[in-house]
mmCIF file with all atom_site columns, C-alpha atoms in Angstrom:
data_model
loop_
_atom_site.group_PDB
_atom_site.id
_atom_site.type_symbol
_atom_site.label_atom_id
_atom_site.label_alt_id
_atom_site.label_comp_id
_atom_site.label_asym_id
_atom_site.label_entity_id
_atom_site.label_seq_id
_atom_site.pdbx_PDB_ins_code
_atom_site.Cartn_x
_atom_site.Cartn_y
_atom_site.Cartn_z
_atom_site.occupancy
_atom_site.B_iso_or_equiv
_atom_site.pdbx_formal_charge
_atom_site.auth_seq_id
_atom_site.auth_comp_id
_atom_site.auth_asym_id
_atom_site.auth_atom_id
_atom_site.pdbx_PDB_model_num
ATOM 1   C CA . MET A 1 1   ? -19.664 -18.470 16.386  1.00 0.00 ? 1   MET A CA 1
ATOM 2   C CA . ARG A 1 2   ? -16.333 -19.498 14.876  1.00 0.00 ? 2   ARG A CA 1
ATOM 3   C CA . GLU A 1 3   ? -14.064 -21.193 17.396  1.00 0.00 ? 3   GLU A CA 1
ATOM 4   C CA . ARG A 1 4   ? -10.550 -19.922 17.875  1.00 0.00 ? 4   ARG A CA 1
ATOM 5   C CA . ILE A 1 5   ? -8.204  -21.862 15.640  1.00 0.00 ? 5   ILE A CA 1
ATOM 6   C CA . GLY A 1 6   ? -4.987  -20.019 16.440  1.00 0.00 ? 6   GLY A CA 1
ATOM 7   C CA . VAL A 1 7   ? -2.430  -20.977 19.014  1.00 0.00 ? 7   VAL A CA 1
ATOM 8   C CA . VAL A 1 8   ? -1.360  -17.533 20.219  1.00 0.00 ? 8   VAL A CA 1
ATOM 9   C CA . SER A 1 9   ? -0.877  -17.749 23.981  1.00 0.00 ? 9   SER A CA 1
ATOM 10  C CA . GLY A 1 10  ? -3.036  -16.043 26.579  1.00 0.00 ? 10  GLY A CA 1
ATOM 11  C CA . ASN A 1 11  ? -5.802  -13.714 25.610  1.00 0.00 ? 11  ASN A CA 1
ATOM 12  C CA . VAL A 1 12  ? -4.033  -12.363 22.512  1.00 0.00 ? 12  VAL A CA 1
ATOM 13  C CA . ARG A 1 13  ? -5.685  -12.605 19.109  1.00 0.00 ? 13  ARG A CA 1
ATOM 14  C CA . ARG A 1 14  ? -3.853  -12.638 15.797  1.00 0.00 ? 14  ARG A CA 1
ATOM 15  C CA . LEU A 1 15  ? -4.546  -10.412 12.802  1.00 0.00 ? 15  LEU A CA 1
ATOM 16  C CA . LEU A 1 16  ? -2.934  -11.646 9.598   1.00 0.00 ? 16  LEU A CA 1
ATOM 17  C CA . ILE A 1 17  ? -2.214  -9.135  6.832   1.00 0.00 ? 17  ILE A CA 1
ATOM 18  C CA . VAL A 1 18  ? -1.730  -10.942 3.524   1.00 0.00 ? 18  VAL A CA 1
ATOM 19  C CA . HIS A 1 19  ? -0.448  -8.488  0.952   1.00 0.00 ? 19  HIS A CA 1
ATOM 20  C CA . HIS A 1 20  ? 1.160   -8.106  -2.430  1.00 0.00 ? 20  HIS A CA 1
ATOM 21  C CA . THR A 1 21  ? 3.132   -4.908  -2.027  1.00 0.00 ? 21  THR A CA 1
ATOM 22  C CA . ALA A 1 22  ? 4.567   -4.408  -5.480  1.00 0.00 ? 22  ALA A CA 1
ATOM 23  C CA . SER A 1 23  ? 4.976   -0.618  -5.519  1.00 0.00 ? 23  SER A CA 1
ATOM 24  C CA . PRO A 1 24  ? 5.645   2.380   -3.280  1.00 0.00 ? 24  PRO A CA 1
ATOM 25  C CA . THR A 1 25  ? 1.926   3.197   -3.427  1.00 0.00 ? 25  THR A CA 1
ATOM 26  C CA . LEU A 1 26  ? 0.973   -0.238  -2.122  1.00 0.00 ? 26  LEU A CA 1
ATOM 27  C CA . GLN A 1 27  ? 3.645   0.119   0.563   1.00 0.00 ? 27  GLN A CA 1
ATOM 28  C CA . GLU A 1 28  ? 1.933   3.327   1.735   1.00 0.00 ? 28  GLU A CA 1
ATOM 29  C CA . LEU A 1 29  ? -1.436  1.585   1.881   1.00 0.00 ? 29  LEU A CA 1
ATOM 30  C CA . PHE A 1 30  ? 0.021   -1.436  3.682   1.00 0.00 ? 30  PHE A CA 1
ATOM 31  C CA . GLU A 1 31  ? 1.739   0.779   6.278   1.00 0.00 ? 31  GLU A CA 1
ATOM 32  C CA . ALA A 1 32  ? -1.505  2.698   6.894   1.00 0.00 ? 32  ALA A CA 1
ATOM 33  C CA . VAL A 1 33  ? -3.394  -0.584  7.437   1.00 0.00 ? 33  VAL A CA 1
ATOM 34  C CA . ARG A 1 34  ? -0.700  -1.810  9.822   1.00 0.00 ? 34  ARG A CA 1
ATOM 35  C CA . ARG A 1 35  ? -0.696  1.482   11.762  1.00 0.00 ? 35  ARG A CA 1
ATOM 36  C CA . GLY A 1 36  ? -4.461  1.218   12.175  1.00 0.00 ? 36  GLY A CA 1
ATOM 37  C CA . ALA A 1 37  ? -4.271  -2.385  13.305  1.00 0.00 ? 37  ALA A CA 1
ATOM 38  C CA . THR A 1 38  ? -1.567  -1.593  15.871  1.00 0.00 ? 38  THR A CA 1
ATOM 39  C CA . THR A 1 39  ? -3.057  1.605   17.264  1.00 0.00 ? 39  THR A CA 1
ATOM 40  C CA . ASP A 1 40  ? -2.753  1.924   21.048  1.00 0.00 ? 40  ASP A CA 1
ATOM 41  C CA . GLU A 1 41  ? -6.543  2.002   21.421  1.00 0.00 ? 41  GLU A CA 1
ATOM 42  C CA . ILE A 1 42  ? -6.775  -1.671  20.440  1.00 0.00 ? 42  ILE A CA 1
ATOM 43  C CA . GLU A 1 43  ? -5.440  -4.155  22.938  1.00 0.00 ? 43  GLU A CA 1
ATOM 44  C CA . GLY A 1 44  ? -4.802  -7.863  22.777  1.00 0.00 ? 44  GLY A CA 1
ATOM 45  C CA . VAL A 1 45  ? -4.130  -8.120  19.031  1.00 0.00 ? 45  VAL A CA 1
ATOM 46  C CA . GLU A 1 46  ? -0.867  -9.312  17.526  1.00 0.00 ? 46  GLU A CA 1
ATOM 47  C CA . VAL A 1 47  ? -0.389  -8.220  13.901  1.00 0.00 ? 47  VAL A CA 1
ATOM 48  C CA . VAL A 1 48  ? 1.449   -10.584 11.579  1.00 0.00 ? 48  VAL A CA 1
ATOM 49  C CA . ALA A 1 49  ? 2.179   -9.577  7.979   1.00 0.00 ? 49  ALA A CA 1
ATOM 50  C CA . ARG A 1 50  ? 2.900   -12.095 5.240   1.00 0.00 ? 50  ARG A CA 1
ATOM 51  C CA . ALA A 1 51  ? 3.649   -11.490 1.597   1.00 0.00 ? 51  ALA A CA 1
ATOM 52  C CA . ALA A 1 52  ? 0.973   -13.235 -0.466  1.00 0.00 ? 52  ALA A CA 1
ATOM 53  C CA . LEU A 1 53  ? 3.504   -15.621 -2.012  1.00 0.00 ? 53  LEU A CA 1
ATOM 54  C CA . ARG A 1 54  ? 4.703   -16.698 1.457   1.00 0.00 ? 54  ARG A CA 1
ATOM 55  C CA . ALA A 1 55  ? 1.419   -16.902 3.379   1.00 0.00 ? 55  ALA A CA 1
ATOM 56  C CA . THR A 1 56  ? 0.190   -20.419 4.086   1.00 0.00 ? 56  THR A CA 1
ATOM 57  C CA . ALA A 1 57  ? -2.862  -22.258 5.337   1.00 0.00 ? 57  ALA A CA 1
ATOM 58  C CA . VAL A 1 58  ? -1.153  -22.522 8.738   1.00 0.00 ? 58  VAL A CA 1
ATOM 59  C CA . ASP A 1 59  ? -0.978  -18.713 8.867   1.00 0.00 ? 59  ASP A CA 1
ATOM 60  C CA . VAL A 1 60  ? -4.724  -18.594 8.236   1.00 0.00 ? 60  VAL A CA 1
ATOM 61  C CA . PHE A 1 61  ? -5.476  -21.322 10.800  1.00 0.00 ? 61  PHE A CA 1
ATOM 62  C CA . GLU A 1 62  ? -3.562  -19.303 13.410  1.00 0.00 ? 62  GLU A CA 1
ATOM 63  C CA . ALA A 1 63  ? -5.405  -16.067 12.559  1.00 0.00 ? 63  ALA A CA 1
ATOM 64  C CA . ASP A 1 64  ? -8.508  -14.636 14.172  1.00 0.00 ? 64  ASP A CA 1
ATOM 65  C CA . GLY A 1 65  ? -8.927  -12.117 11.342  1.00 0.00 ? 65  GLY A CA 1
ATOM 66  C CA . VAL A 1 66  ? -7.354  -11.278 7.991   1.00 0.00 ? 66  VAL A CA 1
ATOM 67  C CA . VAL A 1 67  ? -6.698  -8.140  5.964   1.00 0.00 ? 67  VAL A CA 1
ATOM 68  C CA . LEU A 1 68  ? -5.991  -8.742  2.279   1.00 0.00 ? 68  LEU A CA 1
ATOM 69  C CA . GLY A 1 69  ? -4.112  -6.245  0.085   1.00 0.00 ? 69  GLY A CA 1
ATOM 70  C CA . THR A 1 70  ? -3.596  -6.374  -3.664  1.00 0.00 ? 70  THR A CA 1
ATOM 71  C CA . PRO A 1 71  ? -2.878  -4.279  -6.715  1.00 0.00 ? 71  PRO A CA 1
ATOM 72  C CA . VAL A 1 72  ? -5.202  -4.505  -9.684  1.00 0.00 ? 72  VAL A CA 1
ATOM 73  C CA . ASN A 1 73  ? -3.482  -6.424  -12.477 1.00 0.00 ? 73  ASN A CA 1
ATOM 74  C CA . ILE A 1 74  ? -5.288  -6.492  -15.801 1.00 0.00 ? 74  ILE A CA 1
ATOM 75  C CA . GLY A 1 75  ? -8.610  -5.921  -14.047 1.00 0.00 ? 75  GLY A CA 1
ATOM 76  C CA . TYR A 1 76  ? -8.066  -8.707  -11.497 1.00 0.00 ? 76  TYR A CA 1
ATOM 77  C CA . MET A 1 77  ? -6.316  -9.301  -8.165  1.00 0.00 ? 77  MET A CA 1
ATOM 78  C CA . SER A 1 78  ? -2.571  -9.884  -8.354  1.00 0.00 ? 78  SER A CA 1
ATOM 79  C CA . GLY A 1 79  ? -1.319  -13.320 -9.302  1.00 0.00 ? 79  GLY A CA 1
ATOM 80  C CA . ALA A 1 80  ? 0.372   -13.470 -5.899  1.00 0.00 ? 80  ALA A CA 1
ATOM 81  C CA . LEU A 1 81  ? -2.919  -13.063 -4.017  1.00 0.00 ? 81  LEU A CA 1
ATOM 82  C CA . LYS A 1 82  ? -4.588  -15.548 -6.358  1.00 0.00 ? 82  LYS A CA 1
ATOM 83  C CA . HIS A 1 83  ? -1.750  -17.989 -5.577  1.00 0.00 ? 83  HIS A CA 1
ATOM 84  C CA . PHE A 1 84  ? -2.412  -17.479 -1.866  1.00 0.00 ? 84  PHE A CA 1
ATOM 85  C CA . PHE A 1 85  ? -6.076  -18.351 -2.341  1.00 0.00 ? 85  PHE A CA 1
ATOM 86  C CA . ASP A 1 86  ? -5.194  -21.340 -4.559  1.00 0.00 ? 86  ASP A CA 1
ATOM 87  C CA . THR A 1 87  ? -2.965  -22.794 -1.845  1.00 0.00 ? 87  THR A CA 1
ATOM 88  C CA . ILE A 1 88  ? -5.216  -22.180 1.159   1.00 0.00 ? 88  ILE A CA 1
ATOM 89  C CA . TYR A 1 89  ? -8.708  -22.628 -0.267  1.00 0.00 ? 89  TYR A CA 1
ATOM 90  C CA . TYR A 1 90  ? -9.379  -26.316 0.281   1.00 0.00 ? 90  TYR A CA 1
ATOM 91  C CA . PRO A 1 91  ? -7.315  -26.740 3.460   1.00 0.00 ? 91  PRO A CA 1
ATOM 92  C CA . CYS A 1 92  ? -9.136  -23.757 5.007   1.00 0.00 ? 92  CYS A CA 1
ATOM 93  C CA . LEU A 1 93  ? -12.576 -24.281 3.485   1.00 0.00 ? 93  LEU A CA 1
ATOM 94  C CA . GLU A 1 94  ? -14.324 -25.816 6.477   1.00 0.00 ? 94  GLU A CA 1
ATOM 95  C CA . GLU A 1 95  ? -12.109 -24.739 9.375   1.00 0.00 ? 95  GLU A CA 1
ATOM 96  C CA . THR A 1 96  ? -12.048 -20.978 8.791   1.00 0.00 ? 96  THR A CA 1
ATOM 97  C CA . ARG A 1 97  ? -15.705 -20.243 8.117   1.00 0.00 ? 97  ARG A CA 1
ATOM 98  C CA . ARG A 1 98  ? -16.836 -16.910 9.582   1.00 0.00 ? 98  ARG A CA 1
ATOM 99  C CA . LEU A 1 99  ? -13.264 -15.602 9.723   1.00 0.00 ? 99  LEU A CA 1
ATOM 100 C CA . PRO A 1 100 ? -13.497 -11.771 9.822   1.00 0.00 ? 100 PRO A CA 1
ATOM 101 C CA . TYR A 1 101 ? -11.691 -10.075 6.942   1.00 0.00 ? 101 TYR A CA 1
ATOM 102 C CA . GLY A 1 102 ? -11.116 -6.778  5.191   1.00 0.00 ? 102 GLY A CA 1
ATOM 103 C CA . LEU A 1 103 ? -9.675  -5.799  1.805   1.00 0.00 ? 103 LEU A CA 1
ATOM 104 C CA . TYR A 1 104 ? -7.706  -2.947  0.281   1.00 0.00 ? 104 TYR A CA 1
ATOM 105 C CA . VAL A 1 105 ? -7.044  -2.652  -3.452  1.00 0.00 ? 105 VAL A CA 1
ATOM 106 C CA . HIS A 1 106 ? -5.011  -0.234  -5.556  1.00 0.00 ? 106 HIS A CA 1
ATOM 107 C CA . GLY A 1 107 ? -5.546  0.358   -9.260  1.00 0.00 ? 107 GLY A CA 1
ATOM 108 C CA . ASN A 1 108 ? -4.785  2.987   -11.859 1.00 0.00 ? 108 ASN A CA 1
ATOM 109 C CA . ASN A 1 109 ? -8.287  3.350   -13.269 1.00 0.00 ? 109 ASN A CA 1
ATOM 110 C CA . ASP A 1 110 ? -10.701 0.648   -12.036 1.00 0.00 ? 110 ASP A CA 1
ATOM 111 C CA . ALA A 1 111 ? -10.691 -1.950  -9.288  1.00 0.00 ? 111 ALA A CA 1
ATOM 112 C CA . THR A 1 112 ? -14.145 -3.457  -9.730  1.00 0.00 ? 112 THR A CA 1
ATOM 113 C CA . GLY A 1 113 ? -12.931 -6.791  -11.133 1.00 0.00 ? 113 GLY A CA 1
ATOM 114 C CA . ALA A 1 114 ? -10.303 -7.275  -8.421  1.00 0.00 ? 114 ALA A CA 1
ATOM 115 C CA . VAL A 1 115 ? -12.775 -6.547  -5.624  1.00 0.00 ? 115 VAL A CA 1
ATOM 116 C CA . ARG A 1 116 ? -15.390 -8.832  -7.192  1.00 0.00 ? 116 ARG A CA 1
ATOM 117 C CA . ALA A 1 117 ? -12.864 -11.679 -7.544  1.00 0.00 ? 117 ALA A CA 1
ATOM 118 C CA . VAL A 1 118 ? -11.654 -11.454 -3.930  1.00 0.00 ? 118 VAL A CA 1
ATOM 119 C CA . GLU A 1 119 ? -15.221 -11.215 -2.631  1.00 0.00 ? 119 GLU A CA 1
ATOM 120 C CA . SER A 1 120 ? -16.221 -14.244 -4.677  1.00 0.00 ? 120 SER A CA 1
ATOM 121 C CA . ILE A 1 121 ? -13.431 -16.335 -3.161  1.00 0.00 ? 121 ILE A CA 1
ATOM 122 C CA . THR A 1 122 ? -13.995 -15.112 0.402   1.00 0.00 ? 122 THR A CA 1
ATOM 123 C CA . THR A 1 123 ? -17.710 -15.821 0.022   1.00 0.00 ? 123 THR A CA 1
ATOM 124 C CA . GLY A 1 124 ? -16.834 -19.368 -1.046  1.00 0.00 ? 124 GLY A CA 1
ATOM 125 C CA . LEU A 1 125 ? -14.612 -19.704 2.029   1.00 0.00 ? 125 LEU A CA 1
ATOM 126 C CA . GLY A 1 126 ? -17.442 -18.427 4.202   1.00 0.00 ? 126 GLY A CA 1
ATOM 127 C CA . TRP A 1 127 ? -15.380 -15.518 5.555   1.00 0.00 ? 127 TRP A CA 1
ATOM 128 C CA . GLU A 1 128 ? -17.237 -12.499 6.962   1.00 0.00 ? 128 GLU A CA 1
ATOM 129 C CA . ARG A 1 129 ? -16.392 -9.053  5.638   1.00 0.00 ? 129 ARG A CA 1
ATOM 130 C CA . VAL A 1 130 ? -16.282 -6.595  8.560   1.00 0.00 ? 130 VAL A CA 1
ATOM 131 C CA . HIS A 1 131 ? -15.389 -3.429  6.609   1.00 0.00 ? 131 HIS A CA 1
ATOM 132 C CA . GLU A 1 132 ? -16.222 -2.215  3.131   1.00 0.00 ? 132 GLU A CA 1
ATOM 133 C CA . PRO A 1 133 ? -13.326 -2.759  0.699   1.00 0.00 ? 133 PRO A CA 1
ATOM 134 C CA . VAL A 1 134 ? -10.975 0.210   0.466   1.00 0.00 ? 134 VAL A CA 1
ATOM 135 C CA . THR A 1 135 ? -10.386 0.981   -3.190  1.00 0.00 ? 135 THR A CA 1
ATOM 136 C CA . VAL A 1 136 ? -7.678  3.468   -4.113  1.00 0.00 ? 136 VAL A CA 1
ATOM 137 C CA . ILE A 1 137 ? -7.354  4.689   -7.687  1.00 0.00 ? 137 ILE A CA 1
ATOM 138 C CA . GLY A 1 138 ? -4.160  6.491   -8.622  1.00 0.00 ? 138 GLY A CA 1
ATOM 139 C CA . ALA A 1 139 ? -1.935  8.182   -6.063  1.00 0.00 ? 139 ALA A CA 1
ATOM 140 C CA . PRO A 1 140 ? -3.331  7.823   -2.541  1.00 0.00 ? 140 PRO A CA 1
ATOM 141 C CA . GLY A 1 141 ? -4.506  10.974  -0.842  1.00 0.00 ? 141 GLY A CA 1
ATOM 142 C CA . LYS A 1 142 ? -5.013  11.704  2.834   1.00 0.00 ? 142 LYS A CA 1
ATOM 143 C CA . ASP A 1 143 ? -8.550  10.270  2.750   1.00 0.00 ? 143 ASP A CA 1
ATOM 144 C CA . ASP A 1 144 ? -7.298  7.035   1.168   1.00 0.00 ? 144 ASP A CA 1
ATOM 145 C CA . LEU A 1 145 ? -4.628  6.563   3.812   1.00 0.00 ? 145 LEU A CA 1
ATOM 146 C CA . GLU A 1 146 ? -7.159  7.316   6.561   1.00 0.00 ? 146 GLU A CA 1
ATOM 147 C CA . ALA A 1 147 ? -9.514  4.734   5.042   1.00 0.00 ? 147 ALA A CA 1
ATOM 148 C CA . CYS A 1 148 ? -6.712  2.142   5.112   1.00 0.00 ? 148 CYS A CA 1
ATOM 149 C CA . TRP A 1 149 ? -5.922  3.057   8.725   1.00 0.00 ? 149 TRP A CA 1
ATOM 150 C CA . GLU A 1 150 ? -9.593  2.631   9.593   1.00 0.00 ? 150 GLU A CA 1
ATOM 151 C CA . LEU A 1 151 ? -9.687  -0.735  7.786   1.00 0.00 ? 151 LEU A CA 1
ATOM 152 C CA . GLY A 1 152 ? -6.790  -2.058  9.856   1.00 0.00 ? 152 GLY A CA 1
ATOM 153 C CA . ALA A 1 153 ? -8.234  -0.664  13.083  1.00 0.00 ? 153 ALA A CA 1
ATOM 154 C CA . THR A 1 154 ? -11.715 -2.036  12.379  1.00 0.00 ? 154 THR A CA 1
ATOM 155 C CA . VAL A 1 155 ? -10.587 -5.584  11.651  1.00 0.00 ? 155 VAL A CA 1
ATOM 156 C CA . ALA A 1 156 ? -8.280  -5.536  14.689  1.00 0.00 ? 156 ALA A CA 1
ATOM 157 C CA . ALA A 1 157 ? -11.039 -4.163  16.937  1.00 0.00 ? 157 ALA A CA 1
ATOM 158 C CA . THR A 1 158 ? -13.417 -6.844  15.650  1.00 0.00 ? 158 THR A CA 1
ATOM 159 C CA . ILE A 1 159 ? -11.148 -9.599  16.924  1.00 0.00 ? 159 ILE A CA 1
ATOM 160 C CA . SER A 1 160 ? -9.846  -7.869  20.056  1.00 0.00 ? 160 SER A CA 1
ATOM 161 C CA . PRO A 1 161 ? -10.555 -9.844  23.225  1.00 0.00 ? 161 PRO A CA 1
ATOM 162 C CA . VAL A 1 162 ? -10.788 -6.593  25.226  1.00 0.00 ? 162 VAL A CA 1
#
């Protein structure tokens, strides 16, 4: 079992949301994930959101779980999320193995390449996916927003100490 790396006091766990929210659609998805992660039914989880270009290895070290969010750009994850992985990969490679994570992706017609790229990197890091990736194509509907809510709630519940 992965040992707690974070330094959050008491019995509180930290969920880190690393996102590239480049459009109103991605903002909707991000907000749904955050609402799920902060639902009253889940106790003992602090949610911290960081834009992908600002998130650091320290943020990951202090996290007990991560949700990643990205648009699809030219069939791949956003450059911002790729930058995040480029900066944290080697510092986090050994110390964050088995870190629970989830992923949401938004594209206009296909998100396969973006999902595959993120899963390849998280596999290399040894992170453990705890929810199927949420892929939204086009404008998000009620089911898409519910899936994002469930993603946030599932990752938060996975790390909850209660």
